[in-house]
C-alpha cells in the first residue's frame, strides 16, 4: 500500500496527478492500507499491539516523528539539488557542508539525558521542532546568489532542533509501552521515521514539483517537448533545458526551480510546526521522570542488554 502511494506521488511530479500513472497507484495504495487497518483491527496478534494504539502519547510521538522526518528528508533533498545541480557543487563538497548541521545534532543529542532531567518532554520536543523550523525557514530563503554563511546558519538551527527533539520523542514514545510489547513499539516508532523519509519525501517532492511546473508554464508557456524535460527542470538541471530550448530558457527555468524549492521547503517548515502542535496536544506537561520510574528502569536495563 505504501509503495503504491509513494509511486503515485513520484509519478505525479512529471505528469498530471489525475493521470492513470499517478492517481491509479495512489488509490490502490490507500485501498490496500484501508484493508490492512480493517484486518489488523480484528487480528488476534496485530502488528501494532492494542495497548500502543490506545496510548495517546505513543501515537503522538509516531506522528511527530513522521512529520519531522518528512521535513528533514525534504530539506536535505532540495538543498542538495540546489547546490549540486543548480550551483554545480560536487557531492563531496555538498556532503562536507552538512557538517554545519551534523555537528550540532550530535553534540546536543549527547545532552538528551540532562535535558530530560531539567525540562518536561513536551517543552523539549516543542523547542526542538521550532528550532528546526527556524533552520529550515532560513534554508527556504536561499537562492543561487545567497552567500553560504546564510545556509550554514540554517544548518546550525536545523541540526540543533533535530538533535533536541529526536531523543525526547523516543523517550516519550516508549514510556507508555508495556515491557512485553517494547520490541513492537520500537519497530513501529522507527517505521514512522522511515515513512517520513520515504512517503513524506514523496509528498514534499510532489508539492515542489507542482509549484515548479506551474511557474515554468506561466513564464514560458505550453511546450510540446516539455514532458521530456520536466525531470530536468524540477531537479535544477538548467543546462539540460538550455541546450534543448536555447539560452533564453535559462532564466525562466532557474526561476521556476527556485519557486518549487521555496514552496517545498515552506511545506517542510509547516510540517515541523504541525509536529510542535501535535506535541502540545498529545504530550501532557508532567513532572520530570525520576530514575526509579519503570520506564527509565526499563530503558537503562534495555541499554545495558544492548551493550552486552
Phi, psi and omega in degrees: 000316179293325177298318179297314180297314182295316180299316181296319179295320179293319179296331181290346181286336180245003176211176179294143178297334182274003177286158181297327182293331181262308185290323181302305179299325179296313179296318178297318179298314180294325177297316179294320179294321177297319177296323178297317180298315180297318180295314182294332179294339181245000181288145179291321178235082183291156178298321177254115182303147182300324180298324179288321180294330181275349181279116181296321181291323179294312178298319178297320179296318178297321179294317178297318178300313181300311183294318183290322179282337169298314178295317183296311182294318179297321180294311180299321181298310185285326176294324176297315177299320181299312186277321182280314185272316182279316183271343178082021178289154174281158175303324180295314180297320178297316180296319179296325180296336179290348177301332177295341176260319186291322183296309176297327177302309183293319182295316182285323178299329178293341180262015184301322180296318179292321178296319179294332180281338184256334185229156176285151186302323182299316180296320180296315183292316179297318178298317179297318179298318183286324174298316177298320180296321177297316180297315180293325177297321177295316178295330179293340181274357185291148170227183180290349181249005180282130178295149186297328178306332177293316177296321179299322177296318176297319176301316182299313179296316181297315179298317178297320181295312181290326176294335178278315189277327187298309179296324181293320178296318179300317180295315181295318183297317187274353185291326182262359183280127178301153183301321183285350178246014185296322180296314179294319180297317178297321180294318179296317179299314179294326178296322179296326175293316180295324178294322176297323180289327184262288182294319178297319177297323177298323178295312179296319179297319178296321179296311180294321180294318179298315180296321180296312182295319180295321178295319178297314181294327179291327183264330185256328183091169180300145179215126186292342178265003189294328181304325179283340184255357185299317182296325177293320182294310186287345177260004175080016178274076188293328180299326179296316179292322180296322178290326183278324187245355181100163183296337181292346177275349185296310183296310178295329178292317178296319179296320180293317178298315181295325176296314177297321177301312182295317180296317180298315182286332172296321174299322178294321177299316180296326176298318180290322176296318177298321178298321178296319179295318177299319180297318179296321185280332187251338180258112181286151177280103183244171177294157178292144182294140173268145183304342181271358180291149186303323185296318181285326176298316179297318181298318180294313181295321179296321179295318179297320179297319179296319180296321178294000000 
